[in-house]
Amino acid sequence: MSGHQTDRPLLQVSNLCVEFRTRDGIARVLDEVSLELQPGQTLGIVGESGCGKSMTALSIMRLIPSPPGQITAGEVRLAGEDLLRFDEQRMRDIRGKDISMIFQEPMTSLNPVFTVGDQIAESLRLHEGLSDKEAAARAVKMLKAVGIPEPQARAREYPHQLSGGMRQRVMIAIALACGPKVIIADEPTTALDVTVQAQIFDLLRDLKERTSTAIILITHDMGAIAEMTDRVTVMYAGRVVEEGPVEAILDAPKHPYTQGLIACVPQLDPNPTAERPPLEEIPGVVPALTRLGKGCAFAPRCKYAFERCDQEAPRRVSVDADHRAACWLLEEGTSA
Amino acid sequence: MQILSMLARRLIYAAILVFAVLILNFLLIHLAPGDPAEVIAGEMGGATEEVMASIRKAYGLDRPLHEQLGVYLGKTLQGDFGQSFFYNASVTSLILDRIGPTLLLVTTALLFAIGMGTLLGVIASRNPRGIVSNVVTVLSIVGYSAPIFWTGIMLIILLAWVFPIFPISNMRDITLEGGTFRHILDVAHHLVLPAFTLGIVFLAQYSRLTRASMLEVLGSDYVRTARAKGVPERSVFGKHALRNAILPVVTIAGLQFGSIVSGAVLVETVFNWPGLGTLAFQSILARDYPTVLGILFFSSLIVIIMNIVTDFLYRVVDPRIRTSG
Ligand SMILES: Nc1ncnc2c1ncn2[C@@H]1O[C@H](COP(=O)(O)OP(=O)(O)OP(=O)(O)O)[C@@H](O)[C@H]1O
Ligand SMILES: [Mg+2]
């Protein structure tokens, strides 16, 4: 994928900081988060629960609940233009049109009092200026495109009449309706059962091949990361700790946290009779975001931590042409 | 089909309820102290034992209670609620005369309370710490605690006496001449204060309910979805959120229709509004049994009908009920 390096990124997030006012003080939920998405590419974001994956997605859409949240620094450039400088009106034109989002909870993410057809048609009326009738007809086509049988009849049904998998297909149809440049899928399968998960991933993969939409895929599913993504960004406590091509991240992770994360994934054993090593886990828990020290956030849980890790936060350094990690071990030249 | 079977179920249920109301009303009135024969006699001036006995006989008051009930039920089923002792007219005609103004007052007050209440609630939810939000909170405390007749009298003093903008009482100016339109305007002018007085209590509750319900709905996933689709804020509030937030308001409004009708009795009395309320008030003072029974019956009927209407309204606004039986 290094061929993409020279292109101008479609979406470029740089040094994005988001803070939340909480009872315990200011929580820096995102700390200088940077990521890049090339046209047609799929970027995976992984990390433990609470590390800021959803916040990153919502910040790109400028949908952080505010108050208490606030974007305090950084840039979000879409095709070169900084979305953070747009007024609300221009930002609305971007949402659902250039960037759309698929949420984790298909059960609650659709409005219960409108038909699914209406909910797809609404985007089309807003962004494409279609009439009610044209939008309704296109909505049926969209339902068909995401593999919903009898789309004509389904379009007239309400969310509660559909199964979870169907609803997530509807969410995908809404996201796709206006032919966005970027789709952000925030754990699109977490709430679904396993067979349906596979179907949804198949649909996303199929969509990726047919259209040239770039995708940001947030997931805990390392299998999906391996199958679907080109590049991976690893986050910890609101920071990007490592990012690089998917093969490099999965096969040769540089940051101790990424190494731990990948070691946590159970492998399908090719030789079941052999003695299998116990499943690893990363000791400790994610620190409270209001009480992050000045050092590396992962240091308290890191088995390689040394003095410097507690005193100073490591910068991201290149380990390869397009593979970066933020760890003092790399700068000291003693790769873990 | 489903709607029809539901309607049938509702109607059977309503019929049983109406029957129960009839029996209960009758028993309640007869358990209350005071001899109706004495009242009639009082109206007529003299009261010898003989006169009393003949009154009792004429009005069937000498028969045992269960016989009186049997006669009453038989007659009511034919739409005959008897003669009023006091007005010397048939109860049915009295009530039909008065039911129009009451329905006008109650519906206006209710529409005002729901319309204005949800509007204030929505505005308050846009800025939960803003001025409107505080006004809603204060209003609902006042609305809950101030007696309705007190509010009415204060409004009369302020807006009909100190600043004579509205008429003090009655429903129309009998000296007024001119066409139908002038008369309609005249009634509307008289309607403002009583409808406002009656509506304000419920407005306070609906605005608070809407505010709370909106704040909950605004935090929901589907509102986030709407925003992620690029829906303008006005539509996020007025369409996506409100259509969901209104559901509890519809339920409560339906349940409260009974208390609006009883509130109307007080308001009508304060404003001398020629409806069922003033009629009820006067007939209770006069122990005019047939009229009181008739009014109780008709007002229960209104409440029962309104509950059926609310049920249907609820099915219209909430597809989850409509499509799942
Ligand atoms: N309203 C809020 N006030 C304060 N902190 C918040 C608020 N909402 C989220 N956070 C914090 O922001 C951090 C990032 O949350 P985010 O939802 O992005 O996590 P995530 O990586 O998506 O996790 P998950 O895998 O569970 O979805 C969390 O630590 C959370 O505690
Ligand atoms: Mg999340």
XYZ file of C-alpha atoms and ligand atoms in Angstrom:
693
model
C 0.000 0.000 0.000
C 3.025 2.261 0.057
C 1.976 3.482 -3.389
C -0.644 5.621 -1.663
C 1.992 7.494 0.262
C 2.494 10.171 -2.332
C -1.214 10.914 -2.865
C -2.859 13.673 -0.959
C -4.831 11.961 1.790
C -8.607 12.057 1.453
C -8.999 12.528 5.170
C -6.244 13.754 7.411
C -6.647 14.193 11.129
C -3.738 15.900 12.795
C -3.014 16.484 16.453
C -6.654 16.384 17.392
C -7.322 17.090 21.058
C -10.698 16.642 22.736
C -11.438 17.476 26.337
C -14.419 16.674 28.500
C -15.326 18.572 31.594
C -16.125 16.014 34.296
C -16.669 16.109 38.029
C -13.092 14.935 38.544
C -11.682 17.693 36.379
C -10.782 17.965 32.724
C -10.480 14.625 30.964
C -8.302 14.723 27.888
C -10.213 12.135 25.920
C -8.156 12.552 22.748
C -4.559 13.685 22.951
C -2.926 14.713 19.682
C -4.612 12.035 17.638
C -3.433 11.872 14.032
C -4.506 9.595 11.248
C -4.643 9.464 7.493
C -7.017 7.874 5.059
C -6.233 7.561 1.357
C -9.018 7.367 -1.237
C -10.439 3.876 -1.522
C -8.519 2.693 1.502
C -9.791 0.985 4.626
C -8.281 2.082 7.906
C -8.823 0.037 11.043
C -8.851 1.614 14.497
C -8.289 -0.742 17.412
C -7.807 -0.374 21.139
C -9.387 -1.265 24.446
C -12.797 -0.012 25.447
C -12.666 3.668 26.405
C -9.491 4.490 24.477
C -11.275 7.090 22.361
C -12.173 5.291 19.147
C -15.757 6.526 19.072
C -14.667 9.993 20.147
C -12.277 10.125 17.211
C -15.116 9.179 14.872
C -17.511 11.682 16.401
C -14.895 14.442 16.289
C -14.426 13.908 12.567
C -18.195 14.374 12.191
C -18.106 17.215 14.717
C -20.755 15.460 16.753
C -19.037 15.463 20.149
C -21.729 16.184 22.740
C -20.919 19.741 23.742
C -21.044 20.601 26.571
C -19.339 18.737 28.243
C -17.021 17.846 25.346
C -14.927 20.177 23.237
C -12.394 19.912 20.442
C -9.543 22.030 21.769
C -6.894 21.674 19.085
C -6.002 20.020 15.814
C -7.273 19.755 12.278
C -9.605 17.463 10.384
C -8.908 17.923 6.697
C -11.228 16.448 4.122
C -9.654 16.752 0.659
C -7.489 19.497 2.050
C -10.168 21.586 3.770
C -10.271 21.846 7.553
C -13.730 20.773 8.723
C -13.143 22.301 12.129
C -13.269 25.743 10.524
C -16.567 25.146 8.738
C -19.718 26.796 10.019
C -22.553 24.578 11.185
C -24.429 24.872 7.888
C -21.483 23.730 5.779
C -20.758 20.951 8.228
C -24.333 19.677 7.864
C -23.795 19.461 4.134
C -20.766 17.250 4.778
C -22.519 14.919 7.216
C -24.350 12.123 5.485
C -23.136 13.372 2.126
C -19.313 13.274 2.120
C -18.800 11.446 5.380
C -21.367 9.128 6.855
C -21.401 6.980 9.897
C -22.643 3.540 10.897
C -23.177 3.100 14.608
C -22.755 0.177 16.919
C -26.352 -0.193 18.060
C -28.703 -1.029 15.208
C -31.480 -1.580 17.760
C -31.542 2.000 18.934
C -29.897 3.924 16.116
C -32.990 4.028 13.929
C -35.897 6.281 14.790
C -38.779 4.064 15.974
C -41.578 6.280 14.657
C -40.529 6.563 11.002
C -40.471 3.840 8.355
C -37.036 2.667 7.289
C -37.800 3.865 3.758
C -38.429 7.381 5.079
C -35.217 7.342 7.055
C -33.176 6.508 3.971
C -35.139 8.938 1.816
C -34.517 11.790 4.244
C -30.799 11.883 3.423
C -31.566 11.875 -0.279
C -34.018 14.747 0.030
C -31.595 16.751 2.136
C -28.438 16.248 0.136
C -29.519 15.359 -3.383
C -32.577 17.587 -3.497
C -34.772 14.701 -4.634
C -38.551 14.965 -4.477
C -40.428 12.776 -1.995
C -41.295 10.300 -4.725
C -37.833 10.071 -6.249
C -36.284 9.733 -2.807
C -38.702 6.943 -1.873
C -37.880 5.054 -5.069
C -34.147 5.456 -4.477
C -34.590 4.285 -0.894
C -36.049 1.015 -2.171
C -33.055 0.624 -4.499
C -30.708 1.208 -1.581
C -32.470 -1.476 0.464
C -32.036 -3.840 -2.424
C -28.371 -2.909 -2.740
C -27.686 -3.878 0.872
C -29.312 -7.262 0.343
C -32.711 -6.808 1.933
C -35.305 -9.123 0.362
C -38.624 -7.622 -0.768
C -37.257 -4.090 -0.486
C -40.523 -2.539 -1.670
C -42.445 -3.964 1.285
C -39.610 -3.540 3.766
C -39.307 0.146 2.994
C -42.756 0.646 4.481
C -41.925 -1.145 7.706
C -40.781 0.324 10.986
C -37.463 -0.525 12.661
C -39.086 -2.726 15.322
C -40.374 -5.014 12.580
C -36.844 -5.853 11.415
C -34.173 -8.090 12.945
C -30.908 -6.665 14.248
C -28.977 -7.682 11.147
C -31.630 -6.157 8.881
C -31.537 -2.928 10.828
C -27.786 -2.728 10.496
C -28.241 -3.217 6.746
C -30.683 -0.315 6.817
C -28.084 1.778 8.671
C -25.586 0.892 5.968
C -28.125 1.828 3.293
C -28.583 5.223 4.978
C -24.827 5.697 5.143
C -24.407 4.752 1.478
C -27.415 6.647 0.152
C -25.624 9.773 -1.026
C -22.451 8.068 -2.219
C -20.118 9.332 0.528
C -16.351 9.627 0.133
C -15.779 8.255 3.625
C -17.792 5.839 5.740
C -16.989 5.528 9.413
C -18.226 2.223 10.813
C -18.049 2.277 14.618
C -18.136 -1.340 15.758
C -20.840 -2.161 13.223
C -21.162 -5.795 14.279
C -20.558 -5.790 18.030
C -24.260 -5.980 18.859
C -25.013 -8.760 16.380
C -24.687 -12.515 16.644
C -21.792 -14.233 14.963
C -23.391 -15.438 11.725
C -24.938 -12.022 11.140
C -21.571 -10.388 11.882
C -20.028 -12.327 9.013
C -22.829 -11.240 6.683
C -22.364 -7.597 7.572
C -18.614 -7.805 7.004
C -19.268 -9.501 3.661
C -21.561 -6.641 2.748
C -18.963 -4.040 3.739
C -16.259 -5.850 1.797
C -18.498 -6.134 -1.227
C -19.327 -2.440 -0.974
C -15.667 -1.606 -0.739
C -14.993 -3.464 -3.968
C -17.921 -1.999 -5.888
C -17.598 1.614 -4.839
C -14.385 3.440 -4.153
C -15.561 4.596 -0.745
C -12.865 4.868 1.880
C -13.752 3.234 5.159
C -12.704 3.759 8.734
C -13.494 0.528 10.536
C -13.542 0.636 14.305
C -13.651 -2.855 15.727
C -12.437 -5.258 18.383
C -12.455 -8.059 15.860
C -8.850 -8.730 14.828
C -10.066 -11.182 12.206
C -12.035 -8.399 10.542
C -8.999 -6.128 10.770
C -6.874 -8.725 9.024
C -9.434 -9.344 6.313
C -10.745 -5.887 5.622
C -8.219 -3.198 6.341
C -5.186 -1.802 4.561
C -3.794 0.149 7.470
C -4.324 0.042 11.223
C -4.180 2.710 13.918
C -3.777 1.506 17.488
C -5.038 3.769 20.265
C -4.421 3.756 23.982
C -5.880 6.192 26.545
C -6.766 8.773 23.917
C -3.449 8.584 22.070
C -2.264 6.909 18.912
C 0.481 4.517 19.988
C 1.147 2.831 16.683
C 0.048 2.943 13.086
C 1.103 1.184 9.963
C 0.153 -1.279 7.219
C -2.037 -4.093 8.474
C 0.581 -6.801 7.812
C 3.224 -4.935 9.771
C 0.891 -4.269 12.693
C -0.304 -7.857 12.916
C 2.993 -9.603 12.195
C 5.583 -7.224 13.573
C 3.990 -4.877 16.099
C 6.488 -2.482 17.624
C 4.647 -1.007 20.584
C 4.365 -3.214 23.675
C 0.654 -2.373 23.868
C 0.011 -3.528 20.305
C 2.004 -6.660 21.010
C -0.148 -7.341 24.039
C -3.342 -6.623 22.108
C -2.441 -9.095 19.386
C -1.295 -11.730 21.840
C -4.758 -11.517 23.447
C -6.440 -12.814 20.309
C -7.026 -16.559 20.491
C -5.456 -18.297 17.498
C -7.165 -21.131 15.714
C -4.814 -23.949 16.518
C -3.553 -25.742 13.392
C -2.278 -28.596 15.536
C -4.815 -29.222 18.289
C -2.897 -32.016 19.974
C 0.112 -29.851 20.661
C 0.512 -28.136 23.988
C -1.043 -24.696 23.548
C 0.255 -21.653 25.414
C -2.160 -19.993 27.827
C -4.015 -16.979 26.416
C -2.236 -13.814 27.313
C -3.764 -10.755 28.787
C -2.464 -7.289 29.451
C -2.218 -6.788 33.212
C -3.833 -3.775 34.857
C -6.513 -1.402 33.594
C -6.646 1.764 31.521
C -5.825 4.727 33.783
C -8.416 7.419 34.468
C -8.149 10.083 31.789
C -8.340 12.858 34.356
C -5.195 11.573 36.069
C -2.760 10.944 33.282
C 0.762 11.839 34.295
C 3.265 13.455 32.005
C 4.812 10.144 30.993
C 3.686 7.373 28.657
C 0.094 6.410 29.509
C 0.865 2.740 29.059
C 3.960 2.752 31.289
C 2.185 1.523 34.477
C 1.098 -1.638 32.642
C 4.170 -2.093 30.466
C 6.626 -4.863 31.314
C 9.471 -3.017 29.559
C 8.905 0.341 31.240
C 11.970 2.154 32.495
C 12.611 5.508 34.138
C 12.144 7.714 31.128
C 8.693 6.265 30.394
C 7.291 7.807 33.577
C 8.822 11.202 32.997
C 8.162 12.064 29.383
C 5.608 11.034 26.805
C 7.227 9.385 23.786
C 6.752 10.943 20.336
C 5.749 8.895 17.332
C 8.830 7.762 15.471
C 9.123 5.970 12.149
C 10.135 2.349 12.329
C 9.620 1.870 8.614
C 8.612 4.036 5.689
C 4.966 4.064 6.690
C 4.988 2.442 10.085
C 5.227 4.591 13.188
C 5.036 3.913 16.901
C 5.345 6.001 20.046
C 7.605 4.173 22.461
C 10.884 5.066 24.110
C 12.215 1.591 23.391
C 12.300 2.491 19.713
C 14.130 5.751 20.228
C 16.643 4.182 22.546
C 17.338 1.717 19.754
C 16.498 -1.294 21.863
C 13.545 -2.712 19.977
C 11.386 -4.927 22.100
C -59.484 -5.741 10.669
C -57.319 -5.451 13.707
C -58.568 -1.915 14.251
C -62.186 -3.122 14.094
C -61.689 -5.872 16.640
C -59.959 -3.397 18.889
C -62.802 -0.926 18.460
C -65.319 -3.662 19.334
C -63.336 -4.575 22.423
C -63.180 -0.927 23.469
C -66.896 -0.402 22.967
C -67.880 -3.420 25.055
C -65.536 -2.239 27.739
C -67.032 1.263 27.519
C -70.583 -0.074 27.782
C -69.749 -1.968 30.974
C -68.119 1.151 32.335
C -71.134 3.318 31.519
C -73.416 0.867 33.277
C -71.199 0.854 36.349
C -71.085 4.640 36.347
C -74.881 4.820 36.271
C -75.279 2.536 39.276
C -72.492 4.177 41.230
C -73.721 7.707 40.568
C -77.183 6.799 41.692
C -76.033 5.132 44.897
C -73.593 7.917 45.762
C -76.186 10.629 45.483
C -78.670 8.732 47.632
C -76.075 8.042 50.292
C -75.414 11.760 50.630
C -77.296 13.519 53.443
C -80.279 15.740 52.705
C -83.838 14.899 51.710
C -84.739 15.965 48.202
C -88.412 16.226 49.090
C -87.543 18.915 51.617
C -85.676 20.873 48.990
C -88.598 20.762 46.596
C -90.948 21.682 49.379
C -88.671 24.565 50.324
C -88.842 25.879 46.796
C -92.585 25.686 46.914
C -92.834 27.680 50.140
C -94.750 25.478 52.615
C -93.898 22.149 54.210
C -96.662 20.215 55.905
C -96.218 16.443 56.308
C -98.953 15.998 53.759
C -97.245 18.095 51.125
C -93.979 16.229 51.736
C -95.670 12.867 51.287
C -97.306 13.906 48.069
C -94.008 15.220 46.723
C -92.323 11.943 47.606
C -95.047 10.059 45.841
C -95.015 12.288 42.768
C -91.262 11.937 42.316
C -91.132 8.266 43.275
C -89.047 9.064 46.356
C -91.200 6.908 48.627
C -90.255 3.712 46.831
C -87.372 1.536 48.125
C -83.919 2.430 46.817
C -83.516 -0.582 44.530
C -86.844 0.178 42.891
C -85.819 3.769 42.320
C -82.615 2.453 40.759
C -84.525 0.035 38.521
C -86.799 2.788 37.312
C -83.814 5.080 36.795
C -81.859 2.560 34.751
C -84.876 1.690 32.633
C -85.503 5.306 31.839
C -81.879 6.275 31.179
C -81.561 3.498 28.641
C -84.257 5.323 26.706
C -82.374 8.608 27.050
C -84.760 9.884 29.699
C -82.947 11.318 32.694
C -86.113 12.593 34.314
C -87.406 16.048 35.175
C -85.330 18.568 37.020
C -86.984 19.498 40.354
C -85.360 22.844 40.216
C -85.482 24.043 36.606
C -88.750 22.383 35.784
C -87.350 21.103 32.501
C -86.218 17.696 31.296
C -82.681 16.863 32.391
C -81.724 15.783 28.886
C -82.704 19.112 27.370
C -80.925 21.004 30.160
C -77.742 19.050 29.570
C -77.877 19.303 25.794
C -78.200 23.073 26.208
C -75.118 23.239 28.381
C -72.845 20.588 26.948
C -71.759 22.721 23.967
C -70.169 25.548 25.983
C -68.394 23.012 28.230
C -66.966 21.100 25.284
C -65.854 24.407 23.757
C -64.130 25.452 26.968
C -62.511 22.082 27.653
C -61.261 21.536 24.094
C -59.864 25.037 23.801
C -58.117 24.713 27.156
C -56.760 21.299 26.235
C -55.496 22.344 22.810
C -53.938 25.436 24.336
C -52.297 23.391 27.090
C -50.958 20.737 24.738
C -49.864 23.121 21.987
C -48.304 25.748 24.196
C -47.020 23.166 26.706
C -45.127 21.128 24.135
C -43.797 24.266 22.474
C -42.453 25.607 25.779
C -41.114 22.155 26.640
C -39.254 21.902 23.340
C -37.792 25.398 23.679
C -36.776 24.638 27.259
C -35.063 21.440 26.157
C -32.939 23.352 23.643
C -31.267 25.093 26.509
C -31.904 23.224 29.762
C -30.434 26.037 31.823
C -31.918 28.936 29.875
C -34.661 31.405 30.713
C -37.511 29.424 29.150
C -36.412 26.378 31.077
C -36.594 28.288 34.340
C -39.950 29.776 33.400
C -41.242 26.265 32.740
C -40.036 25.101 36.141
C -41.607 28.050 37.979
C -44.782 27.766 35.941
C -45.189 24.129 36.781
C -44.734 24.755 40.504
C -47.353 27.520 40.355
C -49.565 25.403 38.134
C -49.453 22.492 40.566
C -49.950 24.491 43.722
C -52.250 27.415 42.869
C -55.934 26.512 43.191
C -57.676 26.915 39.872
C -60.376 29.267 41.223
C -57.700 31.495 42.723
C -55.906 31.759 39.384
C -59.253 32.546 37.769
C -60.106 35.300 40.230
C -56.616 36.822 39.985
C -56.885 36.876 36.204
C -60.305 38.535 36.415
C -58.952 41.198 38.757
C -55.942 41.819 36.553
C -57.280 41.493 33.018
C -60.962 42.310 33.381
C -60.942 44.803 36.232
C -57.627 46.681 36.511
C -57.002 46.408 32.782
C -60.428 45.812 31.292
C -59.249 43.884 28.257
C -61.531 40.875 28.645
C -65.107 40.518 29.894
C -65.517 39.489 33.520
C -67.953 36.643 32.973
C -70.520 34.906 30.795
C -70.100 33.505 27.322
C -71.657 36.187 25.182
C -72.788 39.791 25.263
C -76.561 39.570 24.948
C -76.844 43.212 23.939
C -74.592 42.631 20.927
C -76.081 43.095 17.499
C -74.663 42.097 14.128
C -73.863 39.049 12.038
C -72.707 35.556 12.946
C -69.069 36.521 12.629
C -69.405 39.283 15.250
C -71.027 36.758 17.558
C -68.269 34.220 17.039
C -65.677 36.868 17.826
C -67.658 37.830 20.898
C -67.696 34.247 22.195
C -63.971 33.927 21.481
C -63.345 37.116 23.440
C -65.282 35.726 26.398
C -63.501 32.384 26.047
C -59.944 33.689 26.493
C -59.774 34.031 30.282
C -61.641 30.864 31.302
C -59.796 28.728 28.746
C -56.473 30.207 29.844
C -57.306 29.602 33.514
C -58.259 26.008 32.898
C -55.421 25.400 30.442
C -52.597 26.890 32.506
C -52.668 24.089 35.094
C -52.262 21.446 32.433
C -49.913 23.552 30.361
C -47.548 23.585 33.310
C -47.580 19.812 33.516
C -47.272 19.209 29.783
C -44.388 21.628 29.366
C -42.491 19.985 32.181
C -43.238 16.542 30.853
C -42.230 17.544 27.323
C -39.024 19.093 28.576
C -38.026 15.954 30.494
C -39.077 13.679 27.687
C -37.238 15.774 25.073
C -34.041 15.806 27.130
C -34.181 12.042 27.329
C -34.915 11.583 23.635
C -32.240 14.090 22.595
C -29.619 11.856 24.143
C -30.809 8.828 22.203
C -28.916 7.038 19.472
C -31.438 7.819 16.745
C -31.107 11.554 17.339
C -27.362 11.127 16.919
C -28.085 9.229 13.700
C -30.254 12.105 12.466
C -27.447 14.570 13.160
C -24.945 12.303 11.443
C -27.210 12.392 8.392
C -26.902 16.160 8.249
C -30.463 16.878 9.403
C -30.814 20.567 10.409
C -31.215 21.215 14.146
C -34.750 22.548 13.710
C -35.784 19.256 12.215
C -33.787 17.252 14.753
C -35.871 18.873 17.490
C -39.191 19.337 15.763
C -39.320 16.053 13.892
C -36.951 13.354 15.079
C -37.018 14.137 18.786
C -40.498 15.609 19.249
C -42.315 12.793 17.485
C -40.914 10.475 20.148
C -41.053 12.860 23.080
C -44.749 13.536 22.510
C -45.767 9.939 23.304
C -45.880 10.300 27.097
C -47.670 13.651 26.706
C -50.440 11.999 24.693
C -50.810 9.302 27.332
C -50.960 11.752 30.217
C -53.329 14.097 28.386
C -55.712 11.192 27.812
C -55.552 10.104 31.437
C -56.111 13.641 32.642
C -59.179 14.368 30.599
C -61.291 13.518 33.631
C -59.541 16.065 35.812
C -59.899 18.702 33.098
C -63.642 18.149 33.125
C -63.744 18.492 36.901
C -61.515 21.567 36.673
C -64.047 22.971 34.240
C -66.714 22.913 36.972
C -64.649 25.355 39.048
C -63.665 27.555 36.139
C -67.218 27.764 34.849
C -68.438 28.744 38.275
C -65.833 31.484 38.632
C -66.539 32.893 35.173
C -70.260 32.140 35.188
C -69.731 30.180 31.986
C -73.075 28.656 30.946
C -71.859 25.046 30.770
C -72.332 21.757 32.583
C -70.121 22.979 35.400
C -72.332 25.859 36.498
C -75.335 23.629 36.010
C -73.717 20.993 38.223
C -72.843 23.570 40.854
C -76.367 24.945 41.020
C -78.033 21.538 40.986
C -75.787 20.262 43.758
C -76.716 23.256 45.928
C -80.370 22.646 45.118
C -80.062 18.879 45.655
C -81.549 18.487 42.216
C -80.897 14.727 42.005
C -81.972 13.982 38.451
C -79.863 16.810 37.056
C -76.799 15.922 39.109
C -77.140 12.280 38.063
C -77.535 13.300 34.444
C -74.486 15.561 34.511
C -72.348 12.925 36.200
C -73.421 10.468 33.579
C -72.713 12.768 30.651
C -69.342 13.873 31.956
C -68.310 10.258 32.498
C -69.452 9.567 28.968
C -67.236 12.388 27.682
C -64.260 11.007 29.581
C -64.889 7.460 28.357
C -65.183 8.636 24.751
C -62.038 10.749 25.094
C -60.132 7.739 26.410
C -61.082 5.769 23.323
C -60.030 8.703 21.136
C -56.684 8.907 22.972
C -56.122 5.214 22.451
C -56.551 5.682 18.728
C -54.419 8.800 18.696
C -51.709 6.864 20.455
C -51.825 4.205 17.765
C -51.421 6.913 15.164
C -48.345 8.452 16.772
C -46.647 5.247 17.886
C -46.185 2.692 15.103
C -44.896 0.112 17.557
C -48.378 -0.229 19.020
C -50.123 0.060 15.666
C -48.200 -2.762 14.038
C -47.965 -5.217 16.887
C -51.597 -5.575 17.885
N -19.898 12.550 28.393
C -18.655 12.195 28.750
N -18.051 12.804 29.792
C -16.806 12.461 30.176
N -16.065 11.527 29.564
C -16.609 10.878 28.519
C -17.922 11.182 28.052
N -18.213 10.396 27.012
C -17.103 9.629 26.833
N -16.144 9.916 27.729
C -14.830 9.295 27.835
O -14.193 9.321 26.607
C -13.320 8.209 26.503
C -13.383 7.663 25.127
O -14.649 7.095 24.901
P -15.010 6.364 23.549
O -16.474 6.179 23.525
O -14.383 7.065 22.411
O -14.311 4.953 23.734
P -14.240 3.777 22.691
O -12.807 3.587 22.366
O -15.167 4.014 21.574
O -14.711 2.558 23.571
P -15.667 1.337 23.183
O -14.776 0.292 22.607
O -16.210 0.916 24.515
O -16.697 1.834 22.259
C -13.738 7.211 27.566
O -12.715 7.084 28.502
C -14.946 7.841 28.218
O -14.876 7.676 29.610
Mg -17.029 3.200 20.973
